[in-house]
Amino acid sequence: MSEPLIVVDGIVKRYGAETVLDRVSLSVSPGQVMVVIGPSGSGKSTLLRCLARLEPIQRGRILIGGALSAEGTEEPDADRSGKATSGSSHDVGMVFQSYNLFPHLSVLDNVTLAPRRVLGMDRAEAEAMAIDLLKRVGLEDKRDVFPTRLSGGQQQRAAIARALAMKPRVMLFDEVTSALDPELVGEVLKTMRALAEQGMTMLVVTHEMGFARDVADEVIFMDKGVIVEHSSPDRIFDQPAEARTRAFLERLLEREGGKRRHA
Amino acid sequence: MIQAGPILSYAPDFLAGALLTVELGCVSAGLGVLLGLVLALTRRSSYRLLSWPTYAYIEFFRTTPPLVQIVWLYYGLPLLLGFDLGAFGAAAVALGLNIAAFLAEIFRAGIAGVDRTQWQAARVLGLGFVDTLRFVILPQAVRNVLPPIGTTIIYLIKDTALASAIGTPELLRVGQLVANETFRPAEALTVVAIAYFVLTYPVALGFSAVERRLSKARA
């Protein structure tokens, strides 16, 4: 077993008096895909946002590739500024539910901006790489188009290319298909599937249970800020050990079934 | 009877005045935009040490007449600090400080109008604060508030006429001098009015053109 690429060690995240993540721990090995499922408000998106350093944590620590990425501000020996992190700021790529492309920039400029400014690539080098990435996500003909001219699925694939351009060691996906029209979900999942096959380490929050079953190496079920169950996809979907997991999956299946009947 | 003849021989003086008006407008607009941007950011800051003085600054300059600010800077500053900016300097600095207060509020609204998730997307890509502001936030913010920025700049160009009060030989001051020499105030001031229109209208057109181009790019 190789060294884990991501280590989340007992993190606590609070908003005021409300505890959103309560001593959450997990580790992900290089090349693994971990899918996080759970009801809304379970803290799964917050977990990703903490990993992406968008949210400070109060307790515990996060290591990426062995380097300290985030540390609880209330840890006794923590640097109070919360900035004593040795990991680089771009080793974690993130894709959001609402794409969050830069609307004033073309697809190509969306992808090249950060490599040029942060990695110091020159324009030619960055564009060559960006065009490669756009080919990988099937958008090579959209390089000069502005995001508003793209469908949701195309925007999301462009956002994936933009994140990959920083050569992250880990990719985080936060309900990336939830805002899409049903017929556009497939193309984004296909891109993610290909990425997983190429060995990218991924942490995926999703309600797409088919994707979870096929692509995930491990599945985590979260509820009310804690990890309730952590298992293989087959086990968690076929024989969930916990009653809460079972109840959640049954509700989800009912909804899916309902959708299908009405479709 | 309106007679253009006696006025026309002062064309070079009017031209020099117009040039000074343009210089005054450019210097104070430049100062105003830069300072306005900084103030917009410090106003938004969560550090009260930054946001409160900024608030006081903005309210002070918005609520006192620019003419008073110009006169104060011209006569008051040398008395208080023994530091003389000269007529042009005092007018340019006072107008710049004044317009910065208005532009700060406009920029602040523009920045607030950019979705929070844009900051997050930039942050996850590793972009620093300055790069995020320069390449992600400001282009969108400025686009959102281009019309009020244009209006403010046009106000500023017209307000440069206030510099005549401390003897800066800009357009209005030249008009007053010519009126005194020729005893033709109606003609002289008509020339002045037309000259201001000629200076400001292209600015208005320019802002409209940029706005049109940007909205086309967005579509």
CSV table of C-alpha atoms in Angstrom, one decimal:
chain,number,residue,atom,x,y,z
A,1,MET,CA,0.0,0.0,0.0
A,2,SER,CA,1.5,3.4,-1.0
A,3,GLU,CA,1.5,6.5,1.1
A,4,PRO,CA,-1.9,8.2,1.1
A,5,LEU,CA,-2.0,11.3,-1.0
A,6,ILE,CA,-4.7,12.9,1.1
A,7,VAL,CA,-4.9,12.6,4.8
A,8,VAL,CA,-7.7,14.3,6.7
A,9,ASP,CA,-7.0,13.9,10.4
A,10,GLY,CA,-9.9,14.7,12.8
A,11,ILE,CA,-11.0,18.0,11.3
A,12,VAL,CA,-13.6,20.1,13.0
A,13,LYS,CA,-15.4,22.9,11.1
A,14,ARG,CA,-17.8,25.2,12.8
A,15,TYR,CA,-19.8,28.1,11.6
A,16,GLY,CA,-20.5,30.0,14.8
A,17,ALA,CA,-22.0,27.6,17.2
A,18,GLU,CA,-23.0,25.1,14.5
A,19,THR,CA,-20.6,22.2,14.0
A,20,VAL,CA,-20.6,21.3,10.3
A,21,LEU,CA,-17.8,18.8,10.4
A,22,ASP,CA,-17.2,16.8,13.6
A,23,ARG,CA,-13.8,15.1,13.8
A,24,VAL,CA,-13.8,13.8,10.3
A,25,SER,CA,-10.9,11.6,9.3
A,26,LEU,CA,-10.1,9.9,6.0
A,27,SER,CA,-7.3,9.1,3.7
A,28,VAL,CA,-7.1,8.6,-0.1
A,29,SER,CA,-4.3,6.8,-1.8
A,30,PRO,CA,-2.8,8.0,-5.1
A,31,GLY,CA,-5.0,7.2,-8.1
A,32,GLN,CA,-8.0,6.4,-5.9
A,33,VAL,CA,-11.5,7.7,-6.4
A,34,MET,CA,-13.5,8.3,-3.3
A,35,VAL,CA,-17.1,9.2,-3.6
A,36,VAL,CA,-18.9,11.1,-0.8
A,37,ILE,CA,-22.6,10.7,-0.5
A,38,GLY,CA,-25.1,12.0,2.0
A,39,PRO,CA,-28.2,14.2,2.5
A,40,SER,CA,-27.9,17.9,2.0
A,41,GLY,CA,-26.5,19.6,5.1
A,42,SER,CA,-24.4,16.5,5.9
A,43,GLY,CA,-21.2,18.5,5.5
A,44,LYS,CA,-19.9,16.8,2.4
A,45,SER,CA,-19.5,20.0,0.4
A,46,THR,CA,-17.9,21.7,3.3
A,47,LEU,CA,-15.4,18.8,3.5
A,48,LEU,CA,-14.3,19.5,-0.1
A,49,ARG,CA,-14.2,23.2,0.6
A,50,CYS,CA,-11.9,22.6,3.6
A,51,LEU,CA,-9.6,20.4,1.4
A,52,ALA,CA,-9.5,23.2,-1.2
A,53,ARG,CA,-8.6,25.7,1.5
A,54,LEU,CA,-11.7,27.8,0.9
A,55,GLU,CA,-12.7,27.4,4.5
A,56,PRO,CA,-10.5,27.5,7.6
A,57,ILE,CA,-10.8,24.6,10.0
A,58,GLN,CA,-10.9,24.8,13.8
A,59,ARG,CA,-9.4,21.5,14.7
A,60,GLY,CA,-7.4,18.7,13.1
A,61,ARG,CA,-5.2,18.9,10.0
A,62,ILE,CA,-5.1,18.1,6.3
A,63,LEU,CA,-2.1,16.7,4.6
A,64,ILE,CA,-1.7,16.6,0.8
A,65,GLY,CA,1.2,14.5,-0.4
A,66,GLY,CA,2.6,14.4,3.1
A,67,ALA,CA,2.8,18.2,3.4
A,68,LEU,CA,0.6,20.2,5.8
A,69,SER,CA,-2.1,21.8,3.8
A,70,ALA,CA,-4.4,23.1,6.5
A,71,GLU,CA,-4.3,23.1,10.3
A,72,GLY,CA,-7.0,23.8,12.9
A,73,THR,CA,-6.9,27.4,14.1
A,74,GLU,CA,-7.7,26.2,17.6
A,75,GLU,CA,-5.0,23.5,17.8
A,76,PRO,CA,-2.8,24.3,20.7
A,77,ASP,CA,0.4,24.7,18.6
A,78,ALA,CA,-1.2,26.1,15.5
A,79,ASP,CA,0.0,29.3,13.9
A,80,ARG,CA,-2.9,31.7,14.6
A,81,SER,CA,-2.8,33.2,11.1
A,82,GLY,CA,-3.8,29.7,9.8
A,83,LYS,CA,-1.3,30.3,7.0
A,84,ALA,CA,1.6,28.1,8.1
A,85,THR,CA,1.0,25.6,5.3
A,86,SER,CA,3.9,24.1,3.3
A,87,GLY,CA,1.8,22.7,0.5
A,88,SER,CA,1.6,24.8,-2.7
A,89,SER,CA,-1.7,26.6,-3.2
A,90,HIS,CA,-2.6,24.8,-6.4
A,91,ASP,CA,-2.0,21.1,-5.7
A,92,VAL,CA,-5.7,20.7,-5.2
A,93,GLY,CA,-8.0,21.3,-8.2
A,94,MET,CA,-11.7,21.9,-7.6
A,95,VAL,CA,-14.8,21.9,-9.9
A,96,PHE,CA,-17.9,23.5,-8.6
A,97,GLN,CA,-21.6,22.8,-9.0
A,98,SER,CA,-22.1,26.2,-10.7
A,99,TYR,CA,-19.0,25.9,-13.0
A,100,ASN,CA,-17.7,29.4,-11.9
A,101,LEU,CA,-16.0,30.0,-15.2
A,102,PHE,CA,-14.7,33.6,-15.7
A,103,PRO,CA,-17.5,35.1,-17.9
A,104,HIS,CA,-15.3,37.9,-19.3
A,105,LEU,CA,-12.7,35.5,-20.7
A,106,SER,CA,-12.8,33.0,-23.6
A,107,VAL,CA,-12.6,29.3,-22.9
A,108,LEU,CA,-8.9,29.3,-23.8
A,109,ASP,CA,-8.1,32.3,-21.5
A,110,ASN,CA,-10.1,30.7,-18.7
A,111,VAL,CA,-7.7,27.7,-19.0
A,112,THR,CA,-4.5,29.6,-19.5
A,113,LEU,CA,-4.9,32.4,-16.9
A,114,ALA,CA,-3.7,30.6,-13.8
A,115,PRO,CA,-0.9,28.6,-15.5
A,116,ARG,CA,0.5,31.9,-16.9
A,117,ARG,CA,0.1,33.9,-13.7
A,118,VAL,CA,0.8,31.2,-11.1
A,119,LEU,CA,3.1,28.7,-12.9
A,120,GLY,CA,4.8,31.4,-14.9
A,121,MET,CA,4.2,29.7,-18.3
A,122,ASP,CA,4.5,31.9,-21.4
A,123,ARG,CA,1.5,32.3,-23.6
A,124,ALA,CA,2.5,29.9,-26.3
A,125,GLU,CA,3.3,27.1,-23.8
A,126,ALA,CA,0.1,27.7,-21.8
A,127,GLU,CA,-2.0,27.7,-24.9
A,128,ALA,CA,-0.5,24.5,-26.3
A,129,MET,CA,-1.2,22.8,-23.0
A,130,ALA,CA,-4.7,24.3,-22.9
A,131,ILE,CA,-5.6,23.1,-26.4
A,132,ASP,CA,-4.4,19.6,-25.4
A,133,LEU,CA,-6.7,19.7,-22.3
A,134,LEU,CA,-9.6,21.1,-24.3
A,135,LYS,CA,-9.2,18.1,-26.7
A,136,ARG,CA,-9.3,15.8,-23.8
A,137,VAL,CA,-12.7,17.2,-22.6
A,138,GLY,CA,-14.0,17.5,-26.2
A,139,LEU,CA,-14.0,21.3,-26.5
A,140,GLU,CA,-11.2,22.0,-28.9
A,141,ASP,CA,-13.6,23.8,-31.2
A,142,LYS,CA,-14.8,26.1,-28.4
A,143,ARG,CA,-11.5,27.7,-27.5
A,144,ASP,CA,-12.4,31.2,-28.5
A,145,VAL,CA,-16.0,31.1,-27.3
A,146,PHE,CA,-17.2,32.9,-24.2
A,147,PRO,CA,-18.7,30.8,-21.4
A,148,THR,CA,-22.2,32.1,-21.7
A,149,ARG,CA,-22.3,30.7,-25.2
A,150,LEU,CA,-21.7,27.2,-23.9
A,151,SER,CA,-24.3,24.7,-22.6
A,152,GLY,CA,-24.0,23.7,-19.0
A,153,GLY,CA,-22.3,20.5,-19.8
A,154,GLN,CA,-19.7,22.3,-22.0
A,155,GLN,CA,-19.1,24.9,-19.3
A,156,GLN,CA,-18.5,22.2,-16.7
A,157,ARG,CA,-16.1,20.4,-19.0
A,158,ALA,CA,-14.3,23.7,-19.6
A,159,ALA,CA,-14.1,24.1,-15.8
A,160,ILE,CA,-12.6,20.6,-15.5
A,161,ALA,CA,-10.0,21.6,-18.2
A,162,ARG,CA,-9.2,24.8,-16.3
A,163,ALA,CA,-8.6,22.9,-13.1
A,164,LEU,CA,-6.4,20.3,-14.8
A,165,ALA,CA,-4.3,23.0,-16.3
A,166,MET,CA,-2.7,23.6,-12.9
A,167,LYS,CA,-1.6,20.0,-12.9
A,168,PRO,CA,-3.2,19.3,-9.5
A,169,ARG,CA,-2.4,16.1,-7.6
A,170,VAL,CA,-6.0,15.8,-6.4
A,171,MET,CA,-9.2,16.8,-8.1
A,172,LEU,CA,-12.3,17.7,-6.0
A,173,PHE,CA,-15.8,17.5,-7.6
A,174,ASP,CA,-18.6,19.2,-5.7
A,175,GLU,CA,-21.9,18.0,-7.1
A,176,VAL,CA,-20.7,19.0,-10.6
A,177,THR,CA,-23.7,17.5,-12.4
A,178,SER,CA,-26.4,18.8,-10.0
A,179,ALA,CA,-27.1,22.0,-12.0
A,180,LEU,CA,-27.2,20.3,-15.4
A,181,ASP,CA,-30.1,19.4,-17.5
A,182,PRO,CA,-30.5,15.6,-17.4
A,183,GLU,CA,-29.4,15.1,-21.0
A,184,LEU,CA,-26.1,16.9,-20.3
A,185,VAL,CA,-25.1,14.9,-17.2
A,186,GLY,CA,-23.6,12.0,-19.2
A,187,GLU,CA,-21.0,14.0,-21.1
A,188,VAL,CA,-19.6,15.4,-17.8
A,189,LEU,CA,-19.6,12.0,-16.1
A,190,LYS,CA,-17.8,10.5,-19.1
A,191,THR,CA,-15.1,13.1,-18.8
A,192,MET,CA,-14.7,12.3,-15.1
A,193,ARG,CA,-14.7,8.6,-15.8
A,194,ALA,CA,-11.8,9.1,-18.3
A,195,LEU,CA,-9.9,11.1,-15.7
A,196,ALA,CA,-10.3,8.4,-13.1
A,197,GLU,CA,-9.1,5.8,-15.6
A,198,GLN,CA,-6.0,7.9,-16.3
A,199,GLY,CA,-5.2,7.6,-12.6
A,200,MET,CA,-6.2,11.0,-11.2
A,201,THR,CA,-6.8,11.0,-7.5
A,202,MET,CA,-10.4,12.2,-7.0
A,203,LEU,CA,-12.8,13.1,-4.2
A,204,VAL,CA,-16.3,13.3,-5.6
A,205,VAL,CA,-19.4,14.6,-3.9
A,206,THR,CA,-22.4,13.4,-6.0
A,207,HIS,CA,-25.9,12.1,-6.1
A,208,GLU,CA,-25.1,10.0,-9.2
A,209,MET,CA,-25.2,6.6,-7.7
A,210,GLY,CA,-24.5,4.8,-11.0
A,211,PHE,CA,-21.3,6.8,-11.3
A,212,ALA,CA,-20.4,6.0,-7.7
A,213,ARG,CA,-20.9,2.3,-8.1
A,214,ASP,CA,-18.9,2.1,-11.3
A,215,VAL,CA,-16.0,4.5,-10.7
A,216,ALA,CA,-15.5,4.7,-7.0
A,217,ASP,CA,-12.9,2.7,-5.2
A,218,GLU,CA,-14.4,3.7,-1.9
A,219,VAL,CA,-17.6,5.3,-0.8
A,220,ILE,CA,-18.2,7.5,2.3
A,221,PHE,CA,-21.7,8.1,3.6
A,222,MET,CA,-21.9,11.3,5.7
A,223,ASP,CA,-24.7,12.6,7.8
A,224,LYS,CA,-24.8,15.6,10.2
A,225,GLY,CA,-21.1,16.3,9.9
A,226,VAL,CA,-19.7,12.8,10.6
A,227,ILE,CA,-18.7,9.9,8.5
A,228,VAL,CA,-21.4,7.3,9.2
A,229,GLU,CA,-20.1,4.5,6.9
A,230,HIS,CA,-17.0,4.0,4.8
A,231,SER,CA,-17.0,1.0,2.5
A,232,SER,CA,-16.6,-0.4,-1.0
A,233,PRO,CA,-19.3,0.7,-3.4
A,234,ASP,CA,-20.7,-2.8,-3.8
A,235,ARG,CA,-21.0,-3.2,0.0
A,236,ILE,CA,-22.5,0.2,0.7
A,237,PHE,CA,-25.1,0.0,-2.1
A,238,ASP,CA,-26.0,-3.7,-1.7
A,239,GLN,CA,-25.6,-4.3,2.0
A,240,PRO,CA,-25.3,-1.0,3.9
A,241,ALA,CA,-24.2,-1.6,7.4
A,242,GLU,CA,-25.9,1.4,9.0
A,243,ALA,CA,-29.6,2.1,9.2
A,244,ARG,CA,-29.0,5.8,8.3
A,245,THR,CA,-27.2,4.8,5.1
A,246,ARG,CA,-30.0,2.4,4.2
A,247,ALA,CA,-32.7,5.0,4.8
A,248,PHE,CA,-30.8,7.6,2.7
A,249,LEU,CA,-30.3,5.2,-0.2
A,250,GLU,CA,-33.9,4.1,-0.1
A,251,ARG,CA,-35.1,7.7,-0.2
A,252,LEU,CA,-32.8,8.3,-3.1
A,253,LEU,CA,-34.0,5.2,-5.0
A,254,GLU,CA,-37.6,6.2,-4.5
A,255,ARG,CA,-36.9,9.6,-5.9
A,256,GLU,CA,-35.0,8.2,-8.8
A,257,GLY,CA,-37.8,5.7,-9.5
A,258,GLY,CA,-40.4,8.5,-9.3
A,259,LYS,CA,-38.4,10.5,-11.8
A,260,ARG,CA,-38.2,7.6,-14.2
A,261,ARG,CA,-41.9,6.9,-14.0
A,262,HIS,CA,-42.7,10.5,-14.8
A,263,ALA,CA,-40.0,10.8,-17.5
B,1,MET,CA,-25.5,92.3,-31.1
B,2,ILE,CA,-23.3,89.2,-30.9
B,3,GLN,CA,-20.0,89.8,-32.6
B,4,ALA,CA,-17.5,86.9,-33.1
B,5,GLY,CA,-14.7,89.1,-34.5
B,6,PRO,CA,-13.1,90.5,-31.4
B,7,ILE,CA,-13.2,87.1,-29.7
B,8,LEU,CA,-11.6,85.1,-32.6
B,9,SER,CA,-8.3,86.9,-32.2
B,10,TYR,CA,-8.1,85.2,-28.7
B,11,ALA,CA,-8.2,81.7,-30.3
B,12,PRO,CA,-4.7,80.8,-29.1
B,13,ASP,CA,-5.6,81.8,-25.5
B,14,PHE,CA,-8.7,79.7,-25.6
B,15,LEU,CA,-6.7,76.8,-27.0
B,16,ALA,CA,-4.1,77.1,-24.2
B,17,GLY,CA,-7.0,77.2,-21.7
B,18,ALA,CA,-8.6,74.1,-23.2
B,19,LEU,CA,-5.3,72.3,-23.1
B,20,LEU,CA,-4.9,73.1,-19.4
B,21,THR,CA,-8.5,71.9,-18.8
B,22,VAL,CA,-7.6,68.6,-20.4
B,23,GLU,CA,-4.4,68.4,-18.4
B,24,LEU,CA,-6.3,69.1,-15.2
B,25,GLY,CA,-9.0,66.6,-16.1
B,26,CYS,CA,-6.5,63.9,-16.9
B,27,VAL,CA,-4.3,64.4,-13.8
B,28,SER,CA,-7.3,64.5,-11.4
B,29,ALA,CA,-9.1,61.6,-13.2
B,30,GLY,CA,-5.9,59.5,-13.0
B,31,LEU,CA,-5.5,60.3,-9.3
B,32,GLY,CA,-9.2,59.8,-8.7
B,33,VAL,CA,-9.4,56.4,-10.4
B,34,LEU,CA,-6.3,55.0,-8.6
B,35,LEU,CA,-7.2,56.4,-5.2
B,36,GLY,CA,-10.9,55.4,-5.7
B,37,LEU,CA,-9.8,51.8,-6.4
B,38,VAL,CA,-7.7,51.7,-3.3
B,39,LEU,CA,-10.5,53.3,-1.2
B,40,ALA,CA,-13.1,50.8,-2.6
B,41,LEU,CA,-10.9,48.0,-1.3
B,42,THR,CA,-10.1,49.5,2.1
B,43,ARG,CA,-13.8,50.3,2.5
B,44,ARG,CA,-14.6,46.6,1.9
B,45,SER,CA,-11.9,45.5,4.2
B,46,SER,CA,-12.8,43.6,7.4
B,47,TYR,CA,-10.1,45.5,9.3
B,48,ARG,CA,-11.8,48.5,10.9
B,49,LEU,CA,-8.5,50.3,11.0
B,50,LEU,CA,-8.9,50.5,7.2
B,51,SER,CA,-12.6,50.6,6.6
B,52,TRP,CA,-13.5,53.3,9.2
B,53,PRO,CA,-11.1,56.0,8.1
B,54,THR,CA,-12.1,55.2,4.5
B,55,TYR,CA,-15.7,55.7,5.4
B,56,ALA,CA,-14.9,59.1,7.0
B,57,TYR,CA,-12.8,60.1,4.0
B,58,ILE,CA,-15.6,59.3,1.5
B,59,GLU,CA,-18.3,61.0,3.5
B,60,PHE,CA,-16.2,64.1,4.1
B,61,PHE,CA,-15.4,64.5,0.4
B,62,ARG,CA,-18.9,63.7,-0.8
B,63,THR,CA,-20.5,66.2,1.5
B,64,THR,CA,-18.4,69.3,1.1
B,65,PRO,CA,-18.3,71.4,-2.0
B,66,PRO,CA,-15.4,70.7,-4.4
B,67,LEU,CA,-15.0,74.5,-4.7
B,68,VAL,CA,-14.3,74.7,-0.9
B,69,GLN,CA,-11.9,71.8,-1.2
B,70,ILE,CA,-10.0,73.5,-3.9
B,71,VAL,CA,-9.8,76.9,-2.2
B,72,TRP,CA,-8.9,75.2,1.1
B,73,LEU,CA,-6.1,73.2,-0.5
B,74,TYR,CA,-4.8,76.3,-2.2
B,75,TYR,CA,-4.9,78.8,0.7
B,76,GLY,CA,-5.1,76.5,3.7
B,77,LEU,CA,-2.4,73.9,3.0
B,78,PRO,CA,0.5,76.5,2.8
B,79,LEU,CA,-0.6,78.1,6.1
B,80,LEU,CA,-1.0,74.8,7.9
B,81,LEU,CA,1.9,72.8,6.6
B,82,GLY,CA,4.0,75.4,4.8
B,83,PHE,CA,3.5,73.4,1.7
B,84,ASP,CA,2.4,75.1,-1.6
B,85,LEU,CA,1.0,73.0,-4.4
B,86,GLY,CA,0.5,76.0,-6.7
B,87,ALA,CA,-2.8,76.7,-8.4
B,88,PHE,CA,-2.7,73.9,-10.9
B,89,GLY,CA,-1.5,71.4,-8.3
B,90,ALA,CA,-4.0,72.4,-5.7
B,91,ALA,CA,-6.9,72.2,-8.2
B,92,ALA,CA,-5.7,68.8,-9.6
B,93,VAL,CA,-5.2,67.3,-6.2
B,94,ALA,CA,-8.5,68.6,-4.7
B,95,LEU,CA,-10.5,67.4,-7.7
B,96,GLY,CA,-8.7,64.1,-7.7
B,97,LEU,CA,-9.4,63.6,-4.0
B,98,ASN,CA,-13.0,64.6,-4.4
B,99,ILE,CA,-13.7,62.4,-7.4
B,100,ALA,CA,-12.0,59.5,-5.7
B,101,ALA,CA,-14.7,59.5,-3.0
B,102,PHE,CA,-17.4,59.1,-5.6
B,103,LEU,CA,-15.5,56.6,-7.7
B,104,ALA,CA,-14.7,54.5,-4.6
B,105,GLU,CA,-18.4,54.0,-4.0
B,106,ILE,CA,-19.0,53.1,-7.6
B,107,PHE,CA,-16.1,50.6,-7.7
B,108,ARG,CA,-17.3,49.2,-4.4
B,109,ALA,CA,-20.7,48.5,-5.8
B,110,GLY,CA,-19.1,47.0,-8.9
B,111,ILE,CA,-16.9,44.7,-6.9
B,112,ALA,CA,-19.8,43.7,-4.7
B,113,GLY,CA,-21.8,42.8,-7.8
B,114,VAL,CA,-19.3,40.2,-8.9
B,115,ASP,CA,-20.3,36.8,-7.6
B,116,ARG,CA,-18.4,35.6,-4.5
B,117,THR,CA,-17.8,32.3,-6.3
B,118,GLN,CA,-15.5,34.1,-8.8
B,119,TRP,CA,-13.1,34.8,-5.9
B,120,GLN,CA,-13.3,31.1,-4.9
B,121,ALA,CA,-12.7,29.8,-8.4
B,122,ALA,CA,-9.6,32.1,-8.6
B,123,ARG,CA,-8.4,31.1,-5.2
B,124,VAL,CA,-8.6,27.4,-5.9
B,125,LEU,CA,-6.5,28.0,-9.1
B,126,GLY,CA,-3.8,29.5,-6.9
B,127,LEU,CA,-4.2,33.1,-8.1
B,128,GLY,CA,-3.2,35.6,-5.5
B,129,PHE,CA,-5.2,38.6,-4.3
B,130,VAL,CA,-3.7,41.1,-6.7
B,131,ASP,CA,-3.9,38.7,-9.7
B,132,THR,CA,-7.5,37.8,-8.8
B,133,LEU,CA,-8.4,41.5,-8.6
B,134,ARG,CA,-6.7,42.4,-11.8
B,135,PHE,CA,-7.6,39.6,-14.1
B,136,VAL,CA,-10.9,38.2,-12.6
B,137,ILE,CA,-12.8,40.7,-10.4
B,138,LEU,CA,-12.0,44.2,-11.8
B,139,PRO,CA,-12.8,43.4,-15.4
B,140,GLN,CA,-16.2,42.2,-14.4
B,141,ALA,CA,-16.7,44.9,-11.8
B,142,VAL,CA,-15.8,47.8,-14.1
B,143,ARG,CA,-18.0,46.4,-16.8
B,144,ASN,CA,-20.9,46.5,-14.4
B,145,VAL,CA,-20.4,50.1,-13.4
B,146,LEU,CA,-19.1,51.7,-16.6
B,147,PRO,CA,-22.1,54.1,-17.1
B,148,PRO,CA,-21.8,55.7,-13.6
B,149,ILE,CA,-18.0,55.9,-14.1
B,150,GLY,CA,-18.6,57.7,-17.4
B,151,THR,CA,-21.0,60.2,-15.7
B,152,THR,CA,-18.6,60.8,-12.9
B,153,ILE,CA,-15.7,61.5,-15.3
B,154,ILE,CA,-17.8,63.9,-17.3
B,155,TYR,CA,-18.8,65.7,-14.0
B,156,LEU,CA,-15.1,65.9,-13.2
B,157,ILE,CA,-14.2,67.6,-16.6
B,158,LYS,CA,-16.8,70.2,-16.0
B,159,ASP,CA,-15.8,70.7,-12.4
B,160,THR,CA,-12.3,71.6,-13.5
B,161,ALA,CA,-13.9,75.0,-14.2
B,162,LEU,CA,-13.8,75.5,-10.4
B,163,ALA,CA,-10.0,75.9,-10.7
B,164,SER,CA,-10.7,79.3,-12.2
B,165,ALA,CA,-11.5,80.5,-8.7
B,166,ILE,CA,-7.9,80.2,-7.6
B,167,GLY,CA,-6.5,81.7,-10.9
B,168,THR,CA,-5.6,78.5,-12.8
B,169,PRO,CA,-5.6,79.8,-16.5
B,170,GLU,CA,-7.9,77.0,-17.7
B,171,LEU,CA,-10.8,77.4,-20.1
B,172,LEU,CA,-13.3,79.3,-17.9
B,173,ARG,CA,-10.6,81.6,-16.5
B,174,VAL,CA,-9.4,82.4,-20.1
B,175,GLY,CA,-13.1,83.2,-20.9
B,176,GLN,CA,-13.4,85.6,-18.0
B,177,LEU,CA,-10.1,87.3,-18.9
B,178,VAL,CA,-11.2,87.7,-22.6
B,179,ALA,CA,-14.6,88.9,-21.5
B,180,ASN,CA,-12.9,91.6,-19.3
B,181,GLU,CA,-10.6,92.7,-22.0
B,182,THR,CA,-13.1,92.8,-24.9
B,183,PHE,CA,-16.2,93.7,-22.8
B,184,ARG,CA,-17.9,90.9,-24.7
B,185,PRO,CA,-18.9,88.4,-21.9
B,186,ALA,CA,-21.7,86.8,-23.9
B,187,GLU,CA,-19.5,85.9,-26.8
B,188,ALA,CA,-16.5,84.8,-24.6
B,189,LEU,CA,-18.6,82.6,-22.4
B,190,THR,CA,-20.4,81.1,-25.5
B,191,VAL,CA,-17.0,80.0,-26.8
B,192,VAL,CA,-16.2,78.6,-23.3
B,193,ALA,CA,-19.5,76.6,-23.3
B,194,ILE,CA,-19.0,75.2,-26.7
B,195,ALA,CA,-15.4,74.3,-25.8
B,196,TYR,CA,-16.5,72.3,-22.8
B,197,PHE,CA,-19.1,70.5,-24.9
B,198,VAL,CA,-16.4,69.6,-27.5
B,199,LEU,CA,-14.2,68.3,-24.7
B,200,THR,CA,-16.8,66.2,-22.8
B,201,TYR,CA,-19.0,64.8,-25.6
B,202,PRO,CA,-16.2,62.6,-27.1
B,203,VAL,CA,-15.7,61.2,-23.5
B,204,ALA,CA,-19.3,60.4,-23.3
B,205,LEU,CA,-19.2,58.7,-26.8
B,206,GLY,CA,-16.1,56.8,-25.8
B,207,PHE,CA,-17.7,55.4,-22.7
B,208,SER,CA,-20.8,54.3,-24.7
B,209,ALA,CA,-18.6,52.7,-27.3
B,210,VAL,CA,-16.6,50.7,-24.7
B,211,GLU,CA,-19.8,49.7,-23.1
B,212,ARG,CA,-21.3,48.5,-26.4
B,213,ARG,CA,-18.1,46.5,-27.2
B,214,LEU,CA,-18.0,44.8,-23.8
B,215,SER,CA,-21.7,43.8,-23.9
B,216,LYS,CA,-21.1,42.3,-27.3
B,217,ALA,CA,-18.2,40.3,-26.1
B,218,ARG,CA,-20.3,39.0,-23.2
B,219,ALA,CA,-23.2,37.8,-25.3
